[in-house]
Steps between C-alpha positions, in 0.01 A plus 500: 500500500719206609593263249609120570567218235258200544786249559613683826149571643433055427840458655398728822183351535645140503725610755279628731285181460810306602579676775200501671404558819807701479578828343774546203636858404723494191679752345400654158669635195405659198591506114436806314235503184754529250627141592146326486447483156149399488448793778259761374629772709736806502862358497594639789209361737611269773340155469546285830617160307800285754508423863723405759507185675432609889740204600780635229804587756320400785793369723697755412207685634481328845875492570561865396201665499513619090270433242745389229200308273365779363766778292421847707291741380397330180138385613243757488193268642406250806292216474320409839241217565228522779361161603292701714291645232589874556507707138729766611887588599488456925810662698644132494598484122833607366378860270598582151456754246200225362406177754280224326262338734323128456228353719335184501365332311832615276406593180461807312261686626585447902847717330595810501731780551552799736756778562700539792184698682293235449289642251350295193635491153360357192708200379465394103673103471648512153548172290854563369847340603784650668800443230715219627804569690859337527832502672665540174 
């Protein structure tokens, strides 16, 4: 089981609406159980909850060729988008340990998630909040 706050799978969707005819892939992170209060779930289960801008660091990216937007190694997920209407991971899409997948018409059920083989998972969207976060 794959478990994703509603917030970011509304926020993915909208994306991918915006985007379109083009593609997005975004970068995913997750908070652990114990940190989601209103999470009914063994503390130590991942819960996919922030993203990374794709454009974050981006001319960094073009000038230098590194991906300075998103921290390494701390996302665990992928988010793709297929305008085309494919429900699957295809040898174009940047793998994961979990890759989310939206279709038109971009709403919950054309989502859902896959490993990095490409087969199905089951996805539950939980209706709690990640806890806020600040520089201080």
């Amino acid at each position: 089981m794959v478990y994703v706050t509603r917030g970011l799978v509304e926020t993915l969707l909208r994306l991918a609406r915006e985007a379109e005819p083009n593609d997005v892939t975004i970068s995913l992170a997750v908070t652990r159980a114990a940190e989601l209060p209103d999470a009914d779930l063994d503390p130590e289960t991942p819960v996919f909850t922030d993203f990374y801008l794709p454009s974050a660091g981006g001319s960094v990216n073009a000038v230098f060729g590194m991906d300075l937007g998103t921290p390494a190694g701390q996302t665990q997920g992928r988010f793709v988008s297929h305008p085309d209407g494919y429900m699957g991971v295809s040898k174009l899409d940047d793998l994961h340990e979990v890759i989310f997948v939206a279709i038109p018409p971009w709403d919950t059920d054309s989502f859902g998630a896959f490993d990095r083989s490409g087969r199905k998972r089951e996805v539950e969207i939980l209706d709690v909040e990640p806890p806020e976060e600040s520089l201080a």
